[in-house]
Amino acid sequence: MADGYDQLTPDVVRPLLRGRLGTPYRWSPECASTQDVLRDVELPEGAVAVTDHQTGGRGRSGRAWEDVAGRSLLASLLLRPAAGAPAEQLSLVTGLAVAETIDRIAGVQSELKWPNDVLVGEAKVAGILLESSRGGVVCGVGVNVNHDAGELPEGTRLRPTSLRAVTGRRHDRAALLAELLLALERHYDTWGASGLAPLLPALEARHALRGARVRIGAVTGVVGPIAPDGRLSLTRDDGSAALVASGEAQVLGST
Ligand code: BTN
């Protein structure tokens, strides 16, 4: 469990919150998944569920998301984008906020592996899971914060790391959460008002796959920019262009 250094209890976190995201704040020391705390219940946009340990943490594509109690930031946020808004773009919007926040708090230089992994070097430090719920989107964020190298999960698709493993220091999860919610609010409001376009330069600057040769589903090619609608642009081996809306990129090499 958390050891008093960086508690995520409401009495610690609420005074740090500076925007509208994070209210109501639902904390539990342990739960199955913070996603389930917010799904299928009537809560306003901005509601956040946080725990120290998940017994059934979910990742993308039906995978489990493992944690060591008290080491991770495990948070879900309820968003209610306007009807018809392309909610799948929220993985990029959230990923950008996560990347910027961990850079600021931990002094690392993170990148985004389209569409939803946050990397430091080639190792994954955070992941994002979007699930729909009653017209809203539950946006789950898992960040490996204070794991020792020996505590990181094994057998994962991407090599995992933690902020502590990268920096050699422990980091305050409450400060990380409060900063993340503020950064996400700023990007979410920008996205809500103007779409992805204003965020594209910042996304492009962290675009880890740019120039890599990848396979995504049936498409193999060299990755170009993130398209204005959030799809990934590729040039196939025959020179034709492709735009991929979703999927996991398997890196085959760099050009
Ligand atoms: C991925 O990279 O596959 C997505 C990982 C998402 C994990 C977070 S932890 C908080 C929230 N609750 C869950 O069960 N999953 C998300």
PDB file of C-alpha atoms and ligand atoms in Angstrom:
ATOM      1  CA  MET A   1       0.000   0.000   0.000  1.00  0.00           C
ATOM      2  CA  ALA A   2       0.976   3.621  -0.244  1.00  0.00           C
ATOM      3  CA  ASP A   3       3.414   4.495   2.490  1.00  0.00           C
ATOM      4  CA  GLY A   4       2.378   8.008   3.412  1.00  0.00           C
ATOM      5  CA  TYR A   5       4.743   9.638   0.971  1.00  0.00           C
ATOM      6  CA  ASP A   6       2.240  10.253  -1.785  1.00  0.00           C
ATOM      7  CA  GLN A   7      -1.286   9.416  -0.726  1.00  0.00           C
ATOM      8  CA  LEU A   8      -4.112   9.823  -3.213  1.00  0.00           C
ATOM      9  CA  THR A   9      -6.832  10.148  -0.587  1.00  0.00           C
ATOM     10  CA  PRO A  10      -9.376  12.961  -1.041  1.00  0.00           C
ATOM     11  CA  ASP A  11      -7.924  15.045   1.801  1.00  0.00           C
ATOM     12  CA  VAL A  12      -4.571  15.135  -0.021  1.00  0.00           C
ATOM     13  CA  VAL A  13      -5.768  15.454  -3.614  1.00  0.00           C
ATOM     14  CA  ARG A  14      -8.760  17.820  -3.398  1.00  0.00           C
ATOM     15  CA  PRO A  15      -6.733  20.845  -2.206  1.00  0.00           C
ATOM     16  CA  LEU A  16      -4.391  20.347  -5.180  1.00  0.00           C
ATOM     17  CA  LEU A  17      -7.149  20.440  -7.818  1.00  0.00           C
ATOM     18  CA  ARG A  18      -7.220  23.725  -9.718  1.00  0.00           C
ATOM     19  CA  GLY A  19      -9.756  23.080 -12.476  1.00  0.00           C
ATOM     20  CA  ARG A  20     -13.160  21.517 -12.929  1.00  0.00           C
ATOM     21  CA  LEU A  21     -11.902  17.971 -13.669  1.00  0.00           C
ATOM     22  CA  GLY A  22     -11.597  15.849 -10.540  1.00  0.00           C
ATOM     23  CA  THR A  23     -14.984  16.594  -9.028  1.00  0.00           C
ATOM     24  CA  PRO A  24     -16.578  14.446  -7.720  1.00  0.00           C
ATOM     25  CA  TYR A  25     -13.486  12.560  -6.581  1.00  0.00           C
ATOM     26  CA  ARG A  26     -14.068   8.864  -5.930  1.00  0.00           C
ATOM     27  CA  TRP A  27     -11.203   7.262  -4.023  1.00  0.00           C
ATOM     28  CA  SER A  28     -10.919   3.655  -2.883  1.00  0.00           C
ATOM     29  CA  PRO A  29      -7.831   1.863  -1.549  1.00  0.00           C
ATOM     30  CA  GLU A  30      -8.651  -1.089  -3.797  1.00  0.00           C
ATOM     31  CA  CYS A  31     -11.190  -1.860  -6.501  1.00  0.00           C
ATOM     32  CA  ALA A  32     -11.637  -4.152  -9.492  1.00  0.00           C
ATOM     33  CA  SER A  33     -11.150  -1.364 -12.035  1.00  0.00           C
ATOM     34  CA  THR A  34     -11.544   2.388 -11.723  1.00  0.00           C
ATOM     35  CA  GLN A  35     -13.300   2.209 -15.103  1.00  0.00           C
ATOM     36  CA  ASP A  36     -16.172   0.357 -13.442  1.00  0.00           C
ATOM     37  CA  VAL A  37     -16.553   2.957 -10.702  1.00  0.00           C
ATOM     38  CA  LEU A  38     -17.628   5.483 -13.362  1.00  0.00           C
ATOM     39  CA  ARG A  39     -19.371   3.271 -15.893  1.00  0.00           C
ATOM     40  CA  ASP A  40     -23.141   3.055 -16.018  1.00  0.00           C
ATOM     41  CA  VAL A  41     -23.696   5.467 -13.153  1.00  0.00           C
ATOM     42  CA  GLU A  42     -25.103   8.982 -13.295  1.00  0.00           C
ATOM     43  CA  LEU A  43     -22.146  11.237 -12.630  1.00  0.00           C
ATOM     44  CA  PRO A  44     -21.258  14.613 -14.118  1.00  0.00           C
ATOM     45  CA  GLU A  45     -18.412  15.251 -16.510  1.00  0.00           C
ATOM     46  CA  GLY A  46     -15.188  15.634 -14.580  1.00  0.00           C
ATOM     47  CA  ALA A  47     -15.870  12.807 -12.147  1.00  0.00           C
ATOM     48  CA  VAL A  48     -12.679  10.919 -11.356  1.00  0.00           C
ATOM     49  CA  ALA A  49     -12.133   7.496  -9.806  1.00  0.00           C
ATOM     50  CA  VAL A  50      -8.741   6.709  -8.289  1.00  0.00           C
ATOM     51  CA  THR A  51      -7.368   3.718  -6.438  1.00  0.00           C
ATOM     52  CA  ASP A  52      -4.124   2.356  -5.059  1.00  0.00           C
ATOM     53  CA  HIS A  53      -4.690  -1.128  -6.441  1.00  0.00           C
ATOM     54  CA  GLN A  54      -6.877  -2.783  -9.043  1.00  0.00           C
ATOM     55  CA  THR A  55      -7.735  -6.466  -8.809  1.00  0.00           C
ATOM     56  CA  GLY A  56      -9.088  -6.533 -12.377  1.00  0.00           C
ATOM     57  CA  GLY A  57      -7.307  -3.670 -14.142  1.00  0.00           C
ATOM     58  CA  ARG A  58      -8.018  -3.574 -17.872  1.00  0.00           C
ATOM     59  CA  GLY A  59      -5.770  -2.633 -20.741  1.00  0.00           C
ATOM     60  CA  ARG A  60      -6.612  -2.381 -24.411  1.00  0.00           C
ATOM     61  CA  SER A  61      -7.544  -5.336 -26.586  1.00  0.00           C
ATOM     62  CA  GLY A  62      -8.775  -7.394 -23.651  1.00  0.00           C
ATOM     63  CA  ARG A  63      -5.394  -7.394 -21.910  1.00  0.00           C
ATOM     64  CA  ALA A  64      -4.969  -7.049 -18.156  1.00  0.00           C
ATOM     65  CA  TRP A  65      -3.334  -3.943 -16.659  1.00  0.00           C
ATOM     66  CA  GLU A  66      -1.257  -5.027 -13.707  1.00  0.00           C
ATOM     67  CA  ASP A  67      -0.092  -2.866 -10.840  1.00  0.00           C
ATOM     68  CA  VAL A  68       1.779  -3.107  -7.590  1.00  0.00           C
ATOM     69  CA  ALA A  69      -0.299  -1.548  -4.804  1.00  0.00           C
ATOM     70  CA  GLY A  70       0.607   2.071  -4.174  1.00  0.00           C
ATOM     71  CA  ARG A  71       3.114   2.371  -7.001  1.00  0.00           C
ATOM     72  CA  SER A  72       0.960   3.488  -9.941  1.00  0.00           C
ATOM     73  CA  LEU A  73      -1.364   6.273 -10.827  1.00  0.00           C
ATOM     74  CA  LEU A  74      -4.587   4.426 -11.648  1.00  0.00           C
ATOM     75  CA  ALA A  75      -7.297   6.909 -12.592  1.00  0.00           C
ATOM     76  CA  SER A  76     -10.435   7.081 -14.693  1.00  0.00           C
ATOM     77  CA  LEU A  77     -12.115  10.282 -15.774  1.00  0.00           C
ATOM     78  CA  LEU A  78     -15.643  10.751 -17.054  1.00  0.00           C
ATOM     79  CA  LEU A  79     -15.901  13.017 -20.080  1.00  0.00           C
ATOM     80  CA  ARG A  80     -19.035  13.978 -21.951  1.00  0.00           C
ATOM     81  CA  PRO A  81     -17.988  15.305 -25.330  1.00  0.00           C
ATOM     82  CA  ALA A  82     -20.606  16.968 -27.528  1.00  0.00           C
ATOM     83  CA  ALA A  83     -22.845  14.638 -29.511  1.00  0.00           C
ATOM     84  CA  GLY A  84     -21.149  13.676 -32.753  1.00  0.00           C
ATOM     85  CA  ALA A  85     -17.664  14.652 -31.601  1.00  0.00           C
ATOM     86  CA  PRO A  86     -15.032  12.078 -32.668  1.00  0.00           C
ATOM     87  CA  ALA A  87     -14.479  10.657 -29.192  1.00  0.00           C
ATOM     88  CA  GLU A  88     -11.788   8.230 -30.373  1.00  0.00           C
ATOM     89  CA  GLN A  89      -9.500  11.278 -30.702  1.00  0.00           C
ATOM     90  CA  LEU A  90      -9.570  11.539 -26.905  1.00  0.00           C
ATOM     91  CA  SER A  91      -6.830   8.911 -26.651  1.00  0.00           C
ATOM     92  CA  LEU A  92      -4.478  11.358 -28.401  1.00  0.00           C
ATOM     93  CA  VAL A  93      -5.773  14.320 -26.390  1.00  0.00           C
ATOM     94  CA  THR A  94      -5.277  12.387 -23.148  1.00  0.00           C
ATOM     95  CA  GLY A  95      -1.960  10.918 -24.240  1.00  0.00           C
ATOM     96  CA  LEU A  96      -0.617  14.392 -24.912  1.00  0.00           C
ATOM     97  CA  ALA A  97      -1.693  15.581 -21.470  1.00  0.00           C
ATOM     98  CA  VAL A  98      -0.100  12.526 -19.814  1.00  0.00           C
ATOM     99  CA  ALA A  99       3.152  12.954 -21.736  1.00  0.00           C
ATOM    100  CA  GLU A 100       3.442  16.665 -20.970  1.00  0.00           C
ATOM    101  CA  THR A 101       2.636  16.109 -17.314  1.00  0.00           C
ATOM    102  CA  ILE A 102       5.145  13.349 -16.687  1.00  0.00           C
ATOM    103  CA  ASP A 103       7.793  15.410 -18.466  1.00  0.00           C
ATOM    104  CA  ARG A 104       7.077  18.372 -16.209  1.00  0.00           C
ATOM    105  CA  ILE A 105       6.822  16.401 -12.961  1.00  0.00           C
ATOM    106  CA  ALA A 106       9.583  13.854 -13.512  1.00  0.00           C
ATOM    107  CA  GLY A 107      11.867  15.709 -15.922  1.00  0.00           C
ATOM    108  CA  VAL A 108      11.732  12.976 -18.557  1.00  0.00           C
ATOM    109  CA  GLN A 109      11.204  13.285 -22.319  1.00  0.00           C
ATOM    110  CA  SER A 110       8.269  11.121 -23.234  1.00  0.00           C
ATOM    111  CA  GLU A 111       6.813  10.266 -26.599  1.00  0.00           C
ATOM    112  CA  LEU A 112       3.479   8.972 -27.834  1.00  0.00           C
ATOM    113  CA  LYS A 113       3.201   5.694 -29.637  1.00  0.00           C
ATOM    114  CA  TRP A 114       0.011   6.192 -31.615  1.00  0.00           C
ATOM    115  CA  PRO A 115      -2.694   5.856 -30.571  1.00  0.00           C
ATOM    116  CA  ASN A 116      -2.421   5.475 -26.808  1.00  0.00           C
ATOM    117  CA  ASP A 117       0.921   4.419 -25.368  1.00  0.00           C
ATOM    118  CA  VAL A 118       3.250   6.816 -23.602  1.00  0.00           C
ATOM    119  CA  LEU A 119       6.901   5.856 -23.907  1.00  0.00           C
ATOM    120  CA  VAL A 120      10.153   6.940 -22.347  1.00  0.00           C
ATOM    121  CA  GLY A 121      12.854   5.766 -24.676  1.00  0.00           C
ATOM    122  CA  GLU A 122      11.390   2.588 -26.115  1.00  0.00           C
ATOM    123  CA  ALA A 123       9.700   1.506 -22.900  1.00  0.00           C
ATOM    124  CA  LYS A 124       6.071   2.056 -21.963  1.00  0.00           C
ATOM    125  CA  VAL A 125       5.406   4.161 -18.894  1.00  0.00           C
ATOM    126  CA  ALA A 126       1.682   4.812 -19.328  1.00  0.00           C
ATOM    127  CA  GLY A 127      -1.361   3.617 -21.214  1.00  0.00           C
ATOM    128  CA  ILE A 128      -4.818   4.967 -21.943  1.00  0.00           C
ATOM    129  CA  LEU A 129      -8.079   3.089 -22.260  1.00  0.00           C
ATOM    130  CA  LEU A 130     -11.272   4.678 -23.589  1.00  0.00           C
ATOM    131  CA  GLU A 131     -14.613   3.036 -22.879  1.00  0.00           C
ATOM    132  CA  SER A 132     -18.033   4.450 -23.670  1.00  0.00           C
ATOM    133  CA  SER A 133     -20.694   4.753 -21.000  1.00  0.00           C
ATOM    134  CA  ARG A 134     -24.189   6.231 -21.254  1.00  0.00           C
ATOM    135  CA  GLY A 135     -23.291   8.813 -23.851  1.00  0.00           C
ATOM    136  CA  GLY A 136     -20.046   9.645 -22.096  1.00  0.00           C
ATOM    137  CA  VAL A 137     -16.488   8.381 -22.316  1.00  0.00           C
ATOM    138  CA  VAL A 138     -14.599   6.836 -19.427  1.00  0.00           C
ATOM    139  CA  CYS A 139     -11.005   7.668 -20.010  1.00  0.00           C
ATOM    140  CA  GLY A 140      -8.655   5.434 -18.026  1.00  0.00           C
ATOM    141  CA  VAL A 141      -5.033   6.333 -17.399  1.00  0.00           C
ATOM    142  CA  GLY A 142      -2.448   4.016 -15.905  1.00  0.00           C
ATOM    143  CA  VAL A 143       1.012   5.423 -15.171  1.00  0.00           C
ATOM    144  CA  ASN A 144       3.860   3.353 -13.742  1.00  0.00           C
ATOM    145  CA  VAL A 145       5.226   5.827 -11.219  1.00  0.00           C
ATOM    146  CA  ASN A 146       7.179   4.431  -8.287  1.00  0.00           C
ATOM    147  CA  HIS A 147       7.883   0.832  -9.254  1.00  0.00           C
ATOM    148  CA  ASP A 148      11.358  -0.501  -8.720  1.00  0.00           C
ATOM    149  CA  ALA A 149      12.675  -2.076 -11.896  1.00  0.00           C
ATOM    150  CA  GLY A 150      12.010  -5.505 -10.347  1.00  0.00           C
ATOM    151  CA  GLU A 151       8.333  -4.681  -9.752  1.00  0.00           C
ATOM    152  CA  LEU A 152       7.396  -4.050 -13.366  1.00  0.00           C
ATOM    153  CA  PRO A 153       5.122  -6.551 -15.112  1.00  0.00           C
ATOM    154  CA  GLU A 154       6.652  -9.264 -17.237  1.00  0.00           C
ATOM    155  CA  GLY A 155       5.545 -10.623 -20.587  1.00  0.00           C
ATOM    156  CA  THR A 156       4.042  -7.374 -21.807  1.00  0.00           C
ATOM    157  CA  ARG A 157       3.768  -6.365 -25.484  1.00  0.00           C
ATOM    158  CA  LEU A 158       6.046  -3.358 -24.940  1.00  0.00           C
ATOM    159  CA  ARG A 159       8.871  -3.326 -22.417  1.00  0.00           C
ATOM    160  CA  PRO A 160       7.518  -1.539 -19.324  1.00  0.00           C
ATOM    161  CA  THR A 161       9.254   1.114 -17.283  1.00  0.00           C
ATOM    162  CA  SER A 162       8.328   3.474 -14.464  1.00  0.00           C
ATOM    163  CA  LEU A 163       9.178   7.084 -13.720  1.00  0.00           C
ATOM    164  CA  ARG A 164      11.246   5.871 -10.787  1.00  0.00           C
ATOM    165  CA  ALA A 165      13.133   3.341 -12.910  1.00  0.00           C
ATOM    166  CA  VAL A 166      13.940   6.094 -15.420  1.00  0.00           C
ATOM    167  CA  THR A 167      14.868   8.873 -13.008  1.00  0.00           C
ATOM    168  CA  GLY A 168      16.094   6.993  -9.936  1.00  0.00           C
ATOM    169  CA  ARG A 169      13.728   9.081  -7.813  1.00  0.00           C
ATOM    170  CA  ARG A 170      10.273   8.629  -6.339  1.00  0.00           C
ATOM    171  CA  HIS A 171       7.520  10.910  -7.550  1.00  0.00           C
ATOM    172  CA  ASP A 172       4.476  12.354  -5.857  1.00  0.00           C
ATOM    173  CA  ARG A 173       1.406  10.713  -7.383  1.00  0.00           C
ATOM    174  CA  ALA A 174      -0.987  13.316  -5.994  1.00  0.00           C
ATOM    175  CA  ALA A 175       0.912  16.148  -7.679  1.00  0.00           C
ATOM    176  CA  LEU A 176       1.041  14.091 -10.862  1.00  0.00           C
ATOM    177  CA  LEU A 177      -2.714  13.527 -10.785  1.00  0.00           C
ATOM    178  CA  ALA A 178      -3.554  17.174 -10.120  1.00  0.00           C
ATOM    179  CA  GLU A 179      -1.244  18.384 -12.909  1.00  0.00           C
ATOM    180  CA  LEU A 180      -2.584  15.762 -15.281  1.00  0.00           C
ATOM    181  CA  LEU A 181      -6.187  16.804 -14.713  1.00  0.00           C
ATOM    182  CA  LEU A 182      -5.307  20.431 -15.342  1.00  0.00           C
ATOM    183  CA  ALA A 183      -3.356  19.662 -18.518  1.00  0.00           C
ATOM    184  CA  LEU A 184      -6.110  17.404 -19.748  1.00  0.00           C
ATOM    185  CA  GLU A 185      -8.767  20.020 -19.065  1.00  0.00           C
ATOM    186  CA  ARG A 186      -6.839  22.542 -21.130  1.00  0.00           C
ATOM    187  CA  HIS A 187      -6.397  20.159 -24.070  1.00  0.00           C
ATOM    188  CA  TYR A 188      -9.936  18.804 -23.800  1.00  0.00           C
ATOM    189  CA  ASP A 189     -11.383  22.320 -23.923  1.00  0.00           C
ATOM    190  CA  THR A 190      -9.199  23.183 -26.919  1.00  0.00           C
ATOM    191  CA  TRP A 191     -10.296  19.990 -28.653  1.00  0.00           C
ATOM    192  CA  GLY A 192     -13.952  20.642 -27.817  1.00  0.00           C
ATOM    193  CA  ALA A 193     -13.767  24.153 -29.271  1.00  0.00           C
ATOM    194  CA  SER A 194     -11.524  23.586 -32.298  1.00  0.00           C
ATOM    195  CA  GLY A 195     -10.914  19.869 -32.765  1.00  0.00           C
ATOM    196  CA  LEU A 196      -7.535  18.194 -32.978  1.00  0.00           C
ATOM    197  CA  ALA A 197      -5.910  20.775 -35.283  1.00  0.00           C
ATOM    198  CA  PRO A 198      -4.451  23.051 -32.559  1.00  0.00           C
ATOM    199  CA  LEU A 199      -2.945  20.011 -30.805  1.00  0.00           C
ATOM    200  CA  LEU A 200      -1.350  18.473 -33.889  1.00  0.00           C
ATOM    201  CA  PRO A 201       2.034  20.256 -33.645  1.00  0.00           C
ATOM    202  CA  ALA A 202       2.489  19.062 -30.059  1.00  0.00           C
ATOM    203  CA  LEU A 203       1.353  15.555 -30.983  1.00  0.00           C
ATOM    204  CA  GLU A 204       3.674  15.494 -33.961  1.00  0.00           C
ATOM    205  CA  ALA A 205       6.613  16.587 -31.799  1.00  0.00           C
ATOM    206  CA  ARG A 206       6.103  13.467 -29.664  1.00  0.00           C
ATOM    207  CA  HIS A 207       5.201  11.100 -32.503  1.00  0.00           C
ATOM    208  CA  ALA A 208       7.355   8.061 -31.657  1.00  0.00           C
ATOM    209  CA  LEU A 209       6.414   6.060 -34.761  1.00  0.00           C
ATOM    210  CA  ARG A 210       7.270   8.716 -37.343  1.00  0.00           C
ATOM    211  CA  GLY A 211       9.541   7.172 -39.980  1.00  0.00           C
ATOM    212  CA  ALA A 212       9.204   3.652 -38.600  1.00  0.00           C
ATOM    213  CA  ARG A 213       8.231   0.737 -40.779  1.00  0.00           C
ATOM    214  CA  VAL A 214       5.219  -0.858 -39.128  1.00  0.00           C
ATOM    215  CA  ARG A 215       2.466  -3.368 -39.602  1.00  0.00           C
ATOM    216  CA  ILE A 216      -1.004  -2.421 -38.392  1.00  0.00           C
ATOM    217  CA  GLY A 217      -3.618  -5.017 -39.160  1.00  0.00           C
ATOM    218  CA  ALA A 218      -3.394  -5.673 -42.889  1.00  0.00           C
ATOM    219  CA  VAL A 219      -1.384  -2.511 -43.662  1.00  0.00           C
ATOM    220  CA  THR A 220       2.420  -2.469 -43.806  1.00  0.00           C
ATOM    221  CA  GLY A 221       4.285   0.739 -44.524  1.00  0.00           C
ATOM    222  CA  VAL A 222       6.366   3.644 -43.309  1.00  0.00           C
ATOM    223  CA  VAL A 223       4.670   5.958 -40.836  1.00  0.00           C
ATOM    224  CA  GLY A 224       4.125   9.584 -41.755  1.00  0.00           C
ATOM    225  CA  PRO A 225       2.378  12.311 -39.777  1.00  0.00           C
ATOM    226  CA  ILE A 226      -0.713  11.979 -37.633  1.00  0.00           C
ATOM    227  CA  ALA A 227      -3.550  13.108 -39.883  1.00  0.00           C
ATOM    228  CA  PRO A 228      -5.734  16.079 -38.877  1.00  0.00           C
ATOM    229  CA  ASP A 229      -8.505  13.666 -37.856  1.00  0.00           C
ATOM    230  CA  GLY A 230      -6.144  11.630 -35.664  1.00  0.00           C
ATOM    231  CA  ARG A 231      -5.649   8.738 -38.059  1.00  0.00           C
ATOM    232  CA  LEU A 232      -2.134   7.477 -38.700  1.00  0.00           C
ATOM    233  CA  SER A 233      -0.783   8.093 -42.181  1.00  0.00           C
ATOM    234  CA  LEU A 234       1.412   5.463 -43.808  1.00  0.00           C
ATOM    235  CA  THR A 235       3.114   4.997 -47.143  1.00  0.00           C
ATOM    236  CA  ARG A 236       2.764   1.390 -48.267  1.00  0.00           C
ATOM    237  CA  ASP A 237       5.638  -0.444 -49.947  1.00  0.00           C
ATOM    238  CA  ASP A 238       4.061   0.180 -53.372  1.00  0.00           C
ATOM    239  CA  GLY A 239       4.043   3.918 -52.666  1.00  0.00           C
ATOM    240  CA  SER A 240       0.313   4.218 -52.071  1.00  0.00           C
ATOM    241  CA  ALA A 241      -0.996   6.146 -49.086  1.00  0.00           C
ATOM    242  CA  ALA A 242      -3.014   4.660 -46.257  1.00  0.00           C
ATOM    243  CA  LEU A 243      -4.806   6.156 -43.276  1.00  0.00           C
ATOM    244  CA  VAL A 244      -5.335   3.872 -40.313  1.00  0.00           C
ATOM    245  CA  ALA A 245      -8.041   4.678 -37.767  1.00  0.00           C
ATOM    246  CA  SER A 246      -7.201   2.170 -35.042  1.00  0.00           C
ATOM    247  CA  GLY A 247      -5.029  -0.787 -34.174  1.00  0.00           C
ATOM    248  CA  GLU A 248      -1.660  -1.554 -32.691  1.00  0.00           C
ATOM    249  CA  ALA A 249       1.468  -0.825 -34.637  1.00  0.00           C
ATOM    250  CA  GLN A 250       4.070  -3.574 -34.716  1.00  0.00           C
ATOM    251  CA  VAL A 251       7.383  -1.904 -35.464  1.00  0.00           C
ATOM    252  CA  LEU A 252       9.356  -3.728 -38.169  1.00  0.00           C
ATOM    253  CA  GLY A 253      12.269  -1.283 -38.362  1.00  0.00           C
ATOM    254  CA  SER A 254      13.135   2.359 -38.950  1.00  0.00           C
ATOM    255  CA  THR A 255      13.855   4.058 -42.256  1.00  0.00           C
TER     256      THR A 255
HETATM  257  C1  BTN B   1      -3.311   0.070 -22.187  1.00  0.00           C
HETATM  258  O1  BTN B   1      -2.204   0.570 -22.339  1.00  0.00           O
HETATM  259  O2  BTN B   1      -3.604  -1.048 -22.664  1.00  0.00           O
HETATM  260  C2  BTN B   1      -4.346   0.830 -21.403  1.00  0.00           C
HETATM  261  C3  BTN B   1      -4.100   0.747 -19.920  1.00  0.00           C
HETATM  262  C4  BTN B   1      -5.129   1.503 -19.107  1.00  0.00           C
HETATM  263  C5  BTN B   1      -4.986   1.236 -17.635  1.00  0.00           C
HETATM  264  C6  BTN B   1      -5.855   2.143 -16.807  1.00  0.00           C
HETATM  265  S1  BTN B   1      -5.472   2.026 -15.086  1.00  0.00           S
HETATM  266  C7  BTN B   1      -6.883   2.970 -14.701  1.00  0.00           C
HETATM  267  C8  BTN B   1      -7.987   2.461 -15.595  1.00  0.00           C
HETATM  268  N1  BTN B   1      -8.601   1.295 -15.022  1.00  0.00           N
HETATM  269  C9  BTN B   1      -8.418   0.198 -15.759  1.00  0.00           C
HETATM  270  O3  BTN B   1      -8.851  -0.937 -15.491  1.00  0.00           O
HETATM  271  N2  BTN B   1      -7.698   0.488 -16.832  1.00  0.00           N
HETATM  272  C10 BTN B   1      -7.349   1.894 -16.881  1.00  0.00           C
END
